[in-house]
C-alpha cells in the first residue's frame, strides 16, 4: 500500500505534481493495483464530445483488487462489520476470506441465473452484508450493477430498471428500518408488473414477511447459494468497461443513470479514501450512508475494501431505538473514523446532549461530513460534542458524477475551516466562472464551480443518453465540467460550496429534481400546475415548498395536502414529501412563460418585501396575491 500524504508540505508538492503532470501522477497510483494487462495509454480526453478515457488497453477486475489481493496478508481481518437495525440482533463480522468466498459463490448464482458480462443487474436491498456481496459479485462477473435505494417507490424502481433494461433484480422479502418493516418484495412485484426485461428476481430472506414468489421468475437467495460452486475466477475487464450505473436527479423529470467505468474509479476511490480520512492499518471506519447512494458505493464499499480496511455497515436509522444509536455503535465498536451527513448531525444535535453524554467517544480520530453544506452551528457541535475538539472534521465536497471526494481537507494534514470544503485533492483542478463562462481568477471571489481537467473517477456517460451527459455537464462552459454548484473562494484560496445553482434541491442530503417532484404532483386529478422551491429548514437543510394550482378550488385543503404527499411517496418515495403546500390561483411567470422561481423562493423563505425586480413578470399582481396567502 502506498503511503498517505502526511504533511501540508507534502500535499502541496503532490498537488503541484498532479497539476504539472497529471498523467505521470496517476500512473504512479495505478501501479499499486493488480492488472492482468498493462495499459497502453494513460489518458485521452475531449470535453467538447464529453469523452474521457483513462488507462485504455489495461485489463483488470476491481474485485481482485478489493478481495483476492488481500487474502494472503489480511485474509482473517474483518472486511465488513455489520450492525443490525435491532440492537438485540447479533452483529456480524465478515473477514476478507469469508467475503471473498461469498462473493465467488454469489457470482456463480448470478451466472446460474443467466447473467453475463455487460448485463445490467438491479439491486434493491436493505443495508445487509448480502447487498455488498451482490454488488461485488456483479463486478466480478463483469455485469453492471445499478443499485436503487430501498426507500424509493415501485414507480421509481421500475423507471430505473426499464431505463437500463436490467435482466435480473436482486431484492429481499423486506427491510427493517427503525420500527418499520418495508415490504421490498411487494414493492418489487408492483415494479416488475411493468419491467419486461427482468427475467429473474433473486430474493433474500431478511424479515420473514409473507410474500409471493412467482414460479420460474423468482428464486430464493439461500436456495441458489446452496447450489453454487465456491470458485469463481474473475472476468477480465477493460479499464473503460462500465462498472456501475447510479441514478441521480436532474433538471428534467427523468433521472440520469450516471455511468462509471472500472479502472479510474478504482484508483481514485482508493487514493481519496486513504488520504482524506488518513486511514491507517487497523482503523475501524464507519460511513453511515446507504449503499444506494454514491457515498455508499465509494466509501462504504470500494474505497475501504480496496485499501484493506474494516468498513462498518449499519442497517438501521440514527433515531432507533433512540437518538443515541450512532454514539452507542461508536462506543461498542471503537470506531476511529466516522463519516456522516449534516442533516443527521443537525437532527441529533436537536435531540439534546442526554443522548450523547452516556457514551465514550474517545476512539474517534477523524470525523467527516458529506452531501450538503454544513452550517456553522452544526460544525461546532460536531467538533466539540462528538470529536471533543480532538478529531479533525473533513468536509468532503463531491457528487455522484465525480465518483469520489474532490474538495476536502485531509484529516489533520491540511487545514480545516468551519463550513469550508477547503482545498482540492491532488489531481483536481477546480475553477470558478461567471455566467458567461469567463474564469474568475484570484481570491475572495464567488462563481459557479467547474473542473478544468479530467480526473480518473469522473462519470463517463449517462446510460443510453450520451447527448444528455454532454449537454448537462460540458456544454454550459467551454472545455469545463460544470458541477451545478455555486461556490466561493476565500482570501486563502479555500473553497466553500454555497449550494446548487440549478433546479436540483438537496433535501436531507438527497438530491431531488424540482421537475421530478412537480410532475409527480401534477398527476393528481385536481392539480393543474405546480412549482417547487427549496427553503431553509433547520434539520433537512432544504425543505420542499410546493405552490400548487388546482382545477377546482379544494373543499378540504388539508385532505388534499395529504393526498399530494401520498402521491409523492408513491411516485418518488417518502423523501420527496412536501413540507409546505400553498394553493394558489396562478404562478409568477415571465412573458416567455418561465416560472420566476427566485420570487417563489424568497416568499418561501418568509421574505415578502424585497422581492427584487418583478418588472419582467407577465402579471405582477400574482405576487401580491401569493404574498397575502402567506401572511
Ligand atoms: O450541491 C452539492 C452537494 O451535493 C451535491 C451532489 O449530490 P449527490 O450527487 O447526491 O452526491 C452526494 C454525495 C457525494 C453537490 O453538487 N454536496 C455534496 N457534498 C457537499 C455538498 N455541498 C456542500 N458541501 C459538501 N461537503
mmCIF file of C-alpha atoms in Angstrom, residues 68-449:
data_model
loop_
_atom_site.group_PDB
_atom_site.id
_atom_site.type_symbol
_atom_site.label_atom_id
_atom_site.label_comp_id
_atom_site.label_asym_id
_atom_site.label_seq_id
_atom_site.Cartn_x
_atom_site.Cartn_y
_atom_site.Cartn_z
ATOM 1 C CA UNK A 68 -8.181 -11.557 -3.731
ATOM 2 C CA UNK A 69 -5.064 -9.451 -3.300
ATOM 3 C CA UNK A 70 -5.723 -9.018 0.438
ATOM 4 C CA UNK A 71 -6.239 -12.698 1.206
ATOM 5 C CA UNK A 72 -2.660 -13.626 1.941
ATOM 6 C CA UNK A 73 -1.836 -10.749 4.252
ATOM 7 C CA UNK A 74 -5.124 -9.793 5.882
ATOM 8 C CA UNK A 75 -7.462 -12.646 4.936
ATOM 9 C CA UNK A 76 -8.634 -13.079 8.520
ATOM 10 C CA UNK A 77 -9.138 -9.386 9.205
ATOM 11 C CA UNK A 78 -12.731 -8.163 9.302
ATOM 12 C CA UNK A 79 -13.676 -6.648 5.974
ATOM 13 C CA UNK A 80 -17.278 -5.791 6.839
ATOM 14 C CA UNK A 81 -18.648 -5.325 10.318
ATOM 15 C CA UNK A 82 -22.416 -5.278 10.115
ATOM 16 C CA UNK A 83 -24.746 -3.825 12.737
ATOM 17 C CA UNK A 84 -28.413 -4.834 12.632
ATOM 18 C CA UNK A 85 -31.313 -2.426 12.894
ATOM 19 C CA UNK A 86 -32.496 -4.073 16.069
ATOM 20 C CA UNK A 87 -29.887 -3.710 18.845
ATOM 21 C CA UNK A 88 -30.752 -7.145 20.220
ATOM 22 C CA UNK A 89 -29.781 -8.859 16.980
ATOM 23 C CA UNK A 90 -26.183 -10.005 16.889
ATOM 24 C CA UNK A 91 -23.799 -8.047 14.713
ATOM 25 C CA UNK A 92 -21.717 -9.880 12.103
ATOM 26 C CA UNK A 93 -18.022 -9.669 11.305
ATOM 27 C CA UNK A 94 -17.112 -10.917 7.867
ATOM 28 C CA UNK A 95 -13.433 -11.450 7.160
ATOM 29 C CA UNK A 96 -11.811 -10.766 3.794
ATOM 30 C CA UNK A 97 -11.605 -14.557 3.272
ATOM 31 C CA UNK A 98 -15.287 -15.033 4.035
ATOM 32 C CA UNK A 99 -16.317 -12.093 1.902
ATOM 33 C CA UNK A 100 -14.251 -13.435 -0.975
ATOM 34 C CA UNK A 101 -15.933 -16.818 -0.663
ATOM 35 C CA UNK A 102 -19.446 -15.375 -0.512
ATOM 36 C CA UNK A 103 -18.781 -13.105 -3.470
ATOM 37 C CA UNK A 104 -17.455 -16.037 -5.513
ATOM 38 C CA UNK A 105 -20.476 -18.139 -4.638
ATOM 39 C CA UNK A 106 -22.940 -15.387 -5.444
ATOM 40 C CA UNK A 107 -21.098 -14.693 -8.702
ATOM 41 C CA UNK A 108 -21.896 -18.278 -9.624
ATOM 42 C CA UNK A 109 -25.518 -17.769 -8.547
ATOM 43 C CA UNK A 110 -25.721 -14.869 -10.961
ATOM 44 C CA UNK A 111 -24.188 -16.916 -13.751
ATOM 45 C CA UNK A 112 -26.507 -19.859 -12.981
ATOM 46 C CA UNK A 113 -29.368 -17.434 -13.364
ATOM 47 C CA UNK A 114 -28.287 -16.324 -16.782
ATOM 48 C CA UNK A 115 -26.174 -13.244 -16.004
ATOM 49 C CA UNK A 116 -23.406 -12.361 -18.428
ATOM 50 C CA UNK A 117 -20.708 -9.737 -18.749
ATOM 51 C CA UNK A 118 -22.261 -6.404 -19.725
ATOM 52 C CA UNK A 119 -25.762 -7.255 -18.414
ATOM 53 C CA UNK A 120 -27.367 -4.693 -16.165
ATOM 54 C CA UNK A 121 -28.450 -6.001 -12.779
ATOM 55 C CA UNK A 122 -30.674 -4.007 -10.472
ATOM 56 C CA UNK A 123 -30.148 -4.275 -6.718
ATOM 57 C CA UNK A 124 -32.940 -3.111 -4.391
ATOM 58 C CA UNK A 125 -31.936 -4.319 -0.957
ATOM 59 C CA UNK A 126 -31.703 -3.449 2.715
ATOM 60 C CA UNK A 127 -28.354 -2.497 4.248
ATOM 61 C CA UNK A 128 -27.249 -6.058 4.935
ATOM 62 C CA UNK A 129 -23.955 -7.756 4.020
ATOM 63 C CA UNK A 130 -25.670 -9.540 1.132
ATOM 64 C CA UNK A 131 -26.091 -6.149 -0.533
ATOM 65 C CA UNK A 132 -22.320 -5.719 -0.551
ATOM 66 C CA UNK A 133 -21.924 -9.302 -1.759
ATOM 67 C CA UNK A 134 -24.383 -8.737 -4.604
ATOM 68 C CA UNK A 135 -22.607 -5.557 -5.732
ATOM 69 C CA UNK A 136 -19.172 -7.185 -5.716
ATOM 70 C CA UNK A 137 -20.448 -10.332 -7.431
ATOM 71 C CA UNK A 138 -21.763 -8.217 -10.311
ATOM 72 C CA UNK A 139 -18.357 -6.573 -10.625
ATOM 73 C CA UNK A 140 -16.623 -9.953 -10.503
ATOM 74 C CA UNK A 141 -18.559 -11.340 -13.462
ATOM 75 C CA UNK A 142 -18.472 -8.049 -15.368
ATOM 76 C CA UNK A 143 -22.168 -7.277 -15.013
ATOM 77 C CA UNK A 144 -23.072 -3.620 -14.459
ATOM 78 C CA UNK A 145 -24.733 -3.020 -11.107
ATOM 79 C CA UNK A 146 -27.497 -0.484 -10.709
ATOM 80 C CA UNK A 147 -28.307 -0.104 -7.026
ATOM 81 C CA UNK A 148 -31.617 1.581 -6.321
ATOM 82 C CA UNK A 149 -32.013 2.995 -2.805
ATOM 83 C CA UNK A 150 -34.521 0.808 -0.955
ATOM 84 C CA UNK A 151 -36.539 3.866 0.096
ATOM 85 C CA UNK A 152 -37.673 4.511 -3.471
ATOM 86 C CA UNK A 153 -41.188 3.692 -4.660
ATOM 87 C CA UNK A 154 -42.273 0.943 -7.081
ATOM 88 C CA UNK A 155 -42.619 3.537 -9.824
ATOM 89 C CA UNK A 156 -39.101 4.911 -9.285
ATOM 90 C CA UNK A 157 -37.761 1.362 -9.217
ATOM 91 C CA UNK A 158 -39.481 0.297 -12.441
ATOM 92 C CA UNK A 159 -38.391 3.515 -14.207
ATOM 93 C CA UNK A 160 -34.773 2.791 -13.281
ATOM 94 C CA UNK A 161 -34.989 -0.881 -14.250
ATOM 95 C CA UNK A 162 -36.515 -0.001 -17.609
ATOM 96 C CA UNK A 163 -34.061 2.787 -18.341
ATOM 97 C CA UNK A 164 -31.164 0.306 -18.211
ATOM 98 C CA UNK A 165 -33.131 -2.799 -19.328
ATOM 99 C CA UNK A 166 -31.956 -4.775 -16.308
ATOM 100 C CA UNK A 167 -32.301 -8.529 -16.692
ATOM 101 C CA UNK A 168 -32.075 -9.501 -13.030
ATOM 102 C CA UNK A 169 -33.500 -7.838 -9.932
ATOM 103 C CA UNK A 170 -31.971 -8.708 -6.576
ATOM 104 C CA UNK A 171 -34.142 -7.816 -3.604
ATOM 105 C CA UNK A 172 -35.282 -9.064 -0.195
ATOM 106 C CA UNK A 173 -38.608 -10.017 1.328
ATOM 107 C CA UNK A 174 -38.442 -6.865 3.402
ATOM 108 C CA UNK A 175 -36.240 -4.388 5.165
ATOM 109 C CA UNK A 176 -36.082 -3.312 8.811
ATOM 110 C CA UNK A 177 -35.859 0.436 9.310
ATOM 111 C CA UNK A 178 -36.392 1.559 12.877
ATOM 112 C CA UNK A 179 -39.747 0.234 13.924
ATOM 113 C CA UNK A 180 -40.936 -0.182 10.381
ATOM 114 C CA UNK A 181 -40.770 -3.148 8.048
ATOM 115 C CA UNK A 182 -40.617 -2.051 4.406
ATOM 116 C CA UNK A 183 -42.143 -4.661 2.090
ATOM 117 C CA UNK A 184 -39.402 -4.672 -0.532
ATOM 118 C CA UNK A 185 -40.650 -7.753 -2.394
ATOM 119 C CA UNK A 186 -44.202 -6.416 -2.648
ATOM 120 C CA UNK A 187 -42.836 -3.142 -3.968
ATOM 121 C CA UNK A 188 -40.626 -5.090 -6.381
ATOM 122 C CA UNK A 189 -43.639 -7.134 -7.536
ATOM 123 C CA UNK A 190 -45.510 -3.944 -8.312
ATOM 124 C CA UNK A 191 -42.471 -2.615 -10.177
ATOM 125 C CA UNK A 192 -41.986 -5.865 -12.097
ATOM 126 C CA UNK A 193 -45.527 -5.598 -13.488
ATOM 127 C CA UNK A 194 -44.030 -3.113 -15.912
ATOM 128 C CA UNK A 195 -40.429 -4.235 -16.400
ATOM 129 C CA UNK A 196 -40.403 -6.749 -19.263
ATOM 130 C CA UNK A 197 -36.602 -7.002 -19.294
ATOM 131 C CA UNK A 198 -36.429 -8.672 -15.860
ATOM 132 C CA UNK A 199 -36.157 -12.397 -16.332
ATOM 133 C CA UNK A 200 -35.162 -13.371 -12.810
ATOM 134 C CA UNK A 201 -35.701 -11.977 -9.327
ATOM 135 C CA UNK A 202 -33.379 -13.239 -6.579
ATOM 136 C CA UNK A 203 -34.923 -12.772 -3.139
ATOM 137 C CA UNK A 204 -33.030 -12.646 0.128
ATOM 138 C CA UNK A 205 -34.885 -13.701 3.240
ATOM 139 C CA UNK A 206 -34.483 -10.959 5.811
ATOM 140 C CA UNK A 207 -37.746 -10.060 7.560
ATOM 141 C CA UNK A 208 -39.553 -13.376 7.008
ATOM 142 C CA UNK A 209 -42.543 -11.360 5.799
ATOM 143 C CA UNK A 210 -45.220 -13.167 3.871
ATOM 144 C CA UNK A 211 -44.538 -12.659 0.168
ATOM 145 C CA UNK A 212 -45.468 -14.086 -3.185
ATOM 146 C CA UNK A 213 -42.865 -15.952 -5.192
ATOM 147 C CA UNK A 214 -43.692 -16.140 -8.862
ATOM 148 C CA UNK A 215 -42.761 -19.501 -10.363
ATOM 149 C CA UNK A 216 -39.695 -19.516 -12.644
ATOM 150 C CA UNK A 217 -39.144 -15.755 -12.282
ATOM 151 C CA UNK A 218 -38.485 -15.639 -8.522
ATOM 152 C CA UNK A 219 -35.843 -17.673 -6.682
ATOM 153 C CA UNK A 220 -34.595 -17.588 -3.084
ATOM 154 C CA UNK A 221 -31.076 -16.349 -2.394
ATOM 155 C CA UNK A 222 -30.371 -19.137 0.122
ATOM 156 C CA UNK A 223 -31.515 -21.938 -2.183
ATOM 157 C CA UNK A 224 -29.373 -20.621 -5.005
ATOM 158 C CA UNK A 225 -26.342 -20.223 -2.724
ATOM 159 C CA UNK A 226 -26.639 -23.868 -1.625
ATOM 160 C CA UNK A 227 -26.306 -24.979 -5.235
ATOM 161 C CA UNK A 228 -23.456 -22.626 -6.127
ATOM 162 C CA UNK A 229 -19.836 -23.559 -6.641
ATOM 163 C CA UNK A 230 -17.276 -21.901 -4.358
ATOM 164 C CA UNK A 231 -14.765 -20.968 -7.031
ATOM 165 C CA UNK A 232 -15.280 -18.183 -9.452
ATOM 166 C CA UNK A 233 -12.421 -16.758 -11.436
ATOM 167 C CA UNK A 234 -12.550 -13.105 -12.314
ATOM 168 C CA UNK A 235 -13.935 -11.862 -15.580
ATOM 169 C CA UNK A 236 -11.226 -9.991 -17.431
ATOM 170 C CA UNK A 237 -12.426 -6.410 -17.892
ATOM 171 C CA UNK A 238 -11.152 -3.461 -19.871
ATOM 172 C CA UNK A 239 -10.265 -0.322 -17.933
ATOM 173 C CA UNK A 240 -13.057 1.626 -19.564
ATOM 174 C CA UNK A 241 -15.779 -1.039 -19.271
ATOM 175 C CA UNK A 242 -18.659 0.270 -17.172
ATOM 176 C CA UNK A 243 -18.621 -0.756 -13.512
ATOM 177 C CA UNK A 244 -21.978 0.620 -12.470
ATOM 178 C CA UNK A 245 -24.900 2.901 -13.126
ATOM 179 C CA UNK A 246 -26.311 5.037 -10.341
ATOM 180 C CA UNK A 247 -29.314 7.283 -10.792
ATOM 181 C CA UNK A 248 -29.341 10.890 -9.736
ATOM 182 C CA UNK A 249 -31.883 13.657 -10.188
ATOM 183 C CA UNK A 250 -31.512 16.265 -12.842
ATOM 184 C CA UNK A 251 -33.325 19.299 -14.084
ATOM 185 C CA UNK A 252 -35.887 17.274 -16.043
ATOM 186 C CA UNK A 253 -38.262 14.749 -14.516
ATOM 187 C CA UNK A 254 -36.234 11.798 -15.795
ATOM 188 C CA UNK A 255 -33.412 10.679 -13.502
ATOM 189 C CA UNK A 256 -29.973 10.319 -15.024
ATOM 190 C CA UNK A 257 -28.211 6.938 -14.987
ATOM 191 C CA UNK A 258 -24.704 8.113 -14.191
ATOM 192 C CA UNK A 259 -22.232 5.624 -15.589
ATOM 193 C CA UNK A 260 -18.812 4.993 -14.091
ATOM 194 C CA UNK A 261 -16.029 2.867 -15.505
ATOM 195 C CA UNK A 262 -13.736 0.474 -13.727
ATOM 196 C CA UNK A 263 -10.076 1.444 -13.599
ATOM 197 C CA UNK A 264 -10.232 5.172 -12.979
ATOM 198 C CA UNK A 265 -12.914 4.786 -10.327
ATOM 199 C CA UNK A 266 -10.845 2.122 -8.580
ATOM 200 C CA UNK A 267 -7.667 4.187 -8.485
ATOM 201 C CA UNK A 268 -9.396 7.340 -7.336
ATOM 202 C CA UNK A 269 -11.646 5.878 -4.613
ATOM 203 C CA UNK A 270 -8.692 4.108 -3.009
ATOM 204 C CA UNK A 271 -6.446 7.174 -3.176
ATOM 205 C CA UNK A 272 -9.079 9.567 -1.846
ATOM 206 C CA UNK A 273 -10.274 7.220 0.902
ATOM 207 C CA UNK A 274 -6.810 6.747 2.380
ATOM 208 C CA UNK A 275 -5.743 10.356 2.146
ATOM 209 C CA UNK A 276 -8.881 12.258 3.111
ATOM 210 C CA UNK A 277 -9.603 10.094 6.155
ATOM 211 C CA UNK A 278 -5.920 9.398 6.799
ATOM 212 C CA UNK A 279 -6.794 5.747 7.101
ATOM 213 C CA UNK A 280 -4.105 3.660 8.733
ATOM 214 C CA UNK A 281 -3.951 -0.094 9.126
ATOM 215 C CA UNK A 282 -6.274 -1.451 11.777
ATOM 216 C CA UNK A 283 -8.593 1.582 11.892
ATOM 217 C CA UNK A 284 -12.305 0.915 12.277
ATOM 218 C CA UNK A 285 -14.099 3.053 9.737
ATOM 219 C CA UNK A 286 -17.810 3.799 9.637
ATOM 220 C CA UNK A 287 -19.710 5.640 6.948
ATOM 221 C CA UNK A 288 -23.420 5.928 7.788
ATOM 222 C CA UNK A 289 -24.629 6.437 4.216
ATOM 223 C CA UNK A 290 -26.745 3.901 2.378
ATOM 224 C CA UNK A 291 -25.135 1.870 -0.394
ATOM 225 C CA UNK A 292 -27.999 3.129 -2.554
ATOM 226 C CA UNK A 293 -26.141 6.446 -2.828
ATOM 227 C CA UNK A 294 -22.738 7.201 -4.300
ATOM 228 C CA UNK A 295 -21.261 7.747 -0.829
ATOM 229 C CA UNK A 296 -22.045 4.129 -0.001
ATOM 230 C CA UNK A 297 -20.601 2.868 -3.279
ATOM 231 C CA UNK A 298 -17.332 4.757 -2.995
ATOM 232 C CA UNK A 299 -16.794 4.990 0.754
ATOM 233 C CA UNK A 300 -18.535 2.008 2.331
ATOM 234 C CA UNK A 301 -17.544 -0.480 -0.319
ATOM 235 C CA UNK A 302 -14.955 0.216 -2.948
ATOM 236 C CA UNK A 303 -12.595 2.752 -1.319
ATOM 237 C CA UNK A 304 -12.286 0.958 2.032
ATOM 238 C CA UNK A 305 -12.123 -2.560 0.577
ATOM 239 C CA UNK A 306 -9.505 -1.542 -1.964
ATOM 240 C CA UNK A 307 -7.494 -0.165 0.967
ATOM 241 C CA UNK A 308 -7.915 -3.345 3.047
ATOM 242 C CA UNK A 309 -9.880 -1.504 5.734
ATOM 243 C CA UNK A 310 -12.564 -2.696 8.131
ATOM 244 C CA UNK A 311 -15.723 -0.989 6.960
ATOM 245 C CA UNK A 312 -18.870 -0.903 9.035
ATOM 246 C CA UNK A 313 -22.345 -1.201 7.644
ATOM 247 C CA UNK A 314 -25.439 -0.198 9.624
ATOM 248 C CA UNK A 315 -28.881 -1.445 8.714
ATOM 249 C CA UNK A 316 -30.946 0.956 10.809
ATOM 250 C CA UNK A 317 -31.654 4.625 11.396
ATOM 251 C CA UNK A 318 -29.986 7.108 13.782
ATOM 252 C CA UNK A 319 -33.120 7.519 15.904
ATOM 253 C CA UNK A 320 -33.821 3.871 16.714
ATOM 254 C CA UNK A 321 -34.256 2.671 19.405
ATOM 255 C CA UNK A 322 -33.311 6.197 20.468
ATOM 256 C CA UNK A 323 -31.213 9.109 19.271
ATOM 257 C CA UNK A 324 -28.110 7.769 20.961
ATOM 258 C CA UNK A 325 -27.802 4.887 18.492
ATOM 259 C CA UNK A 326 -24.886 6.276 16.453
ATOM 260 C CA UNK A 327 -22.930 7.124 19.578
ATOM 261 C CA UNK A 328 -23.590 3.704 21.095
ATOM 262 C CA UNK A 329 -22.353 1.991 17.929
ATOM 263 C CA UNK A 330 -19.204 4.121 18.030
ATOM 264 C CA UNK A 331 -18.527 3.157 21.641
ATOM 265 C CA UNK A 332 -19.327 -0.537 21.162
ATOM 266 C CA UNK A 333 -17.112 -0.851 18.131
ATOM 267 C CA UNK A 334 -14.327 1.586 18.945
ATOM 268 C CA UNK A 335 -14.933 3.436 15.714
ATOM 269 C CA UNK A 336 -11.929 5.553 14.697
ATOM 270 C CA UNK A 337 -13.227 7.279 11.587
ATOM 271 C CA UNK A 338 -16.847 8.404 11.354
ATOM 272 C CA UNK A 339 -18.409 9.805 8.185
ATOM 273 C CA UNK A 340 -21.980 11.111 8.098
ATOM 274 C CA UNK A 341 -24.260 13.822 6.695
ATOM 275 C CA UNK A 342 -25.004 17.320 8.055
ATOM 276 C CA UNK A 343 -28.717 16.506 8.181
ATOM 277 C CA UNK A 344 -28.041 13.636 10.612
ATOM 278 C CA UNK A 345 -25.785 15.860 12.714
ATOM 279 C CA UNK A 346 -28.456 18.570 12.934
ATOM 280 C CA UNK A 347 -31.197 16.078 13.769
ATOM 281 C CA UNK A 348 -29.117 14.504 16.543
ATOM 282 C CA UNK A 349 -27.974 17.854 17.888
ATOM 283 C CA UNK A 350 -31.635 18.879 18.190
ATOM 284 C CA UNK A 351 -32.354 15.825 20.358
ATOM 285 C CA UNK A 352 -30.034 17.102 23.062
ATOM 286 C CA UNK A 353 -26.885 16.044 24.833
ATOM 287 C CA UNK A 354 -28.601 13.468 27.014
ATOM 288 C CA UNK A 355 -28.316 11.102 24.050
ATOM 289 C CA UNK A 356 -24.598 11.760 23.599
ATOM 290 C CA UNK A 357 -23.336 12.017 27.178
ATOM 291 C CA UNK A 358 -23.691 8.353 28.179
ATOM 292 C CA UNK A 359 -21.213 7.218 25.533
ATOM 293 C CA UNK A 360 -17.456 7.115 25.385
ATOM 294 C CA UNK A 361 -16.486 8.537 22.011
ATOM 295 C CA UNK A 362 -12.766 8.718 22.702
ATOM 296 C CA UNK A 363 -11.916 6.193 19.974
ATOM 297 C CA UNK A 364 -12.785 8.800 17.321
ATOM 298 C CA UNK A 365 -9.782 10.212 15.448
ATOM 299 C CA UNK A 366 -11.432 11.646 12.353
ATOM 300 C CA UNK A 367 -14.920 12.959 11.583
ATOM 301 C CA UNK A 368 -16.374 13.582 8.161
ATOM 302 C CA UNK A 369 -19.407 15.146 6.530
ATOM 303 C CA UNK A 370 -20.852 14.907 3.054
ATOM 304 C CA UNK A 371 -23.868 15.653 0.942
ATOM 305 C CA UNK A 372 -24.685 19.307 1.551
ATOM 306 C CA UNK A 373 -23.156 22.432 3.036
ATOM 307 C CA UNK A 374 -22.697 22.097 6.788
ATOM 308 C CA UNK A 375 -23.798 25.163 8.738
ATOM 309 C CA UNK A 376 -21.518 26.783 11.271
ATOM 310 C CA UNK A 377 -23.568 25.741 14.304
ATOM 311 C CA UNK A 378 -23.711 22.056 13.357
ATOM 312 C CA UNK A 379 -19.982 22.106 12.547
ATOM 313 C CA UNK A 380 -19.107 23.423 16.014
ATOM 314 C CA UNK A 381 -21.422 20.974 17.759
ATOM 315 C CA UNK A 382 -19.897 18.051 15.839
ATOM 316 C CA UNK A 383 -16.404 19.290 16.613
ATOM 317 C CA UNK A 384 -16.988 19.898 20.309
ATOM 318 C CA UNK A 385 -19.541 17.337 21.417
ATOM 319 C CA UNK A 386 -18.633 14.415 19.190
ATOM 320 C CA UNK A 387 -14.978 14.979 18.415
ATOM 321 C CA UNK A 388 -14.066 16.544 21.777
ATOM 322 C CA UNK A 389 -12.149 19.131 19.709
ATOM 323 C CA UNK A 390 -9.677 16.389 19.127
ATOM 324 C CA UNK A 391 -10.805 14.881 15.838
ATOM 325 C CA UNK A 392 -10.409 16.915 12.648
ATOM 326 C CA UNK A 393 -13.572 17.258 10.577
ATOM 327 C CA UNK A 394 -13.228 16.633 6.872
ATOM 328 C CA UNK A 395 -15.932 18.468 4.935
ATOM 329 C CA UNK A 396 -15.931 16.489 1.703
ATOM 330 C CA UNK A 397 -17.470 18.032 -1.388
ATOM 331 C CA UNK A 398 -18.221 15.754 -4.310
ATOM 332 C CA UNK A 399 -21.060 14.338 -6.414
ATOM 333 C CA UNK A 400 -22.497 11.141 -7.863
ATOM 334 C CA UNK A 401 -20.917 12.288 -11.109
ATOM 335 C CA UNK A 402 -17.442 12.858 -9.676
ATOM 336 C CA UNK A 403 -17.221 9.323 -8.264
ATOM 337 C CA UNK A 404 -15.020 10.381 -5.376
ATOM 338 C CA UNK A 405 -14.214 13.240 -3.000
ATOM 339 C CA UNK A 406 -12.992 16.294 -4.924
ATOM 340 C CA UNK A 407 -12.552 19.141 -2.467
ATOM 341 C CA UNK A 408 -11.793 18.408 1.157
ATOM 342 C CA UNK A 409 -9.182 18.883 3.807
ATOM 343 C CA UNK A 410 -7.044 15.830 4.532
ATOM 344 C CA UNK A 411 -7.717 14.961 8.177
ATOM 345 C CA UNK A 412 -5.163 16.632 10.409
ATOM 346 C CA UNK A 413 -2.808 17.167 7.462
ATOM 347 C CA UNK A 414 -4.208 20.153 5.599
ATOM 348 C CA UNK A 415 -6.071 22.931 7.432
ATOM 349 C CA UNK A 416 -9.814 22.717 8.021
ATOM 350 C CA UNK A 417 -12.163 25.668 8.254
ATOM 351 C CA UNK A 418 -15.769 25.536 9.504
ATOM 352 C CA UNK A 419 -18.264 25.315 6.597
ATOM 353 C CA UNK A 420 -15.461 25.151 4.021
ATOM 354 C CA UNK A 421 -14.645 22.084 1.954
ATOM 355 C CA UNK A 422 -11.247 23.842 1.743
ATOM 356 C CA UNK A 423 -8.753 22.635 -0.884
ATOM 357 C CA UNK A 424 -8.894 20.354 -3.909
ATOM 358 C CA UNK A 425 -7.443 16.851 -3.731
ATOM 359 C CA UNK A 426 -4.345 16.228 -5.817
ATOM 360 C CA UNK A 427 -5.369 15.776 -9.415
ATOM 361 C CA UNK A 428 -8.432 18.034 -9.112
ATOM 362 C CA UNK A 429 -8.353 21.399 -10.856
ATOM 363 C CA UNK A 430 -11.370 23.469 -9.774
ATOM 364 C CA UNK A 431 -12.140 26.917 -11.111
ATOM 365 C CA UNK A 432 -14.896 29.496 -10.712
ATOM 366 C CA UNK A 433 -16.611 31.018 -13.709
ATOM 367 C CA UNK A 434 -19.106 33.814 -14.198
ATOM 368 C CA UNK A 435 -22.409 33.370 -16.040
ATOM 369 C CA UNK A 436 -20.681 33.852 -19.393
ATOM 370 C CA UNK A 437 -18.114 31.203 -18.577
ATOM 371 C CA UNK A 438 -15.182 33.539 -18.009
ATOM 372 C CA UNK A 439 -12.849 32.196 -15.408
ATOM 373 C CA UNK A 440 -12.777 34.276 -12.224
ATOM 374 C CA UNK A 441 -9.200 34.323 -11.076
ATOM 375 C CA UNK A 442 -7.757 35.404 -7.752
ATOM 376 C CA UNK A 443 -9.079 35.047 -4.234
ATOM 377 C CA UNK A 444 -12.100 36.359 -2.307
ATOM 378 C CA UNK A 445 -14.365 35.685 -5.276
ATOM 379 C CA UNK A 446 -17.650 33.909 -5.980
ATOM 380 C CA UNK A 447 -18.857 31.994 -9.007
ATOM 381 C CA UNK A 448 -20.005 28.732 -10.492
ATOM 382 C CA UNK A 449 -17.847 25.774 -9.730
#
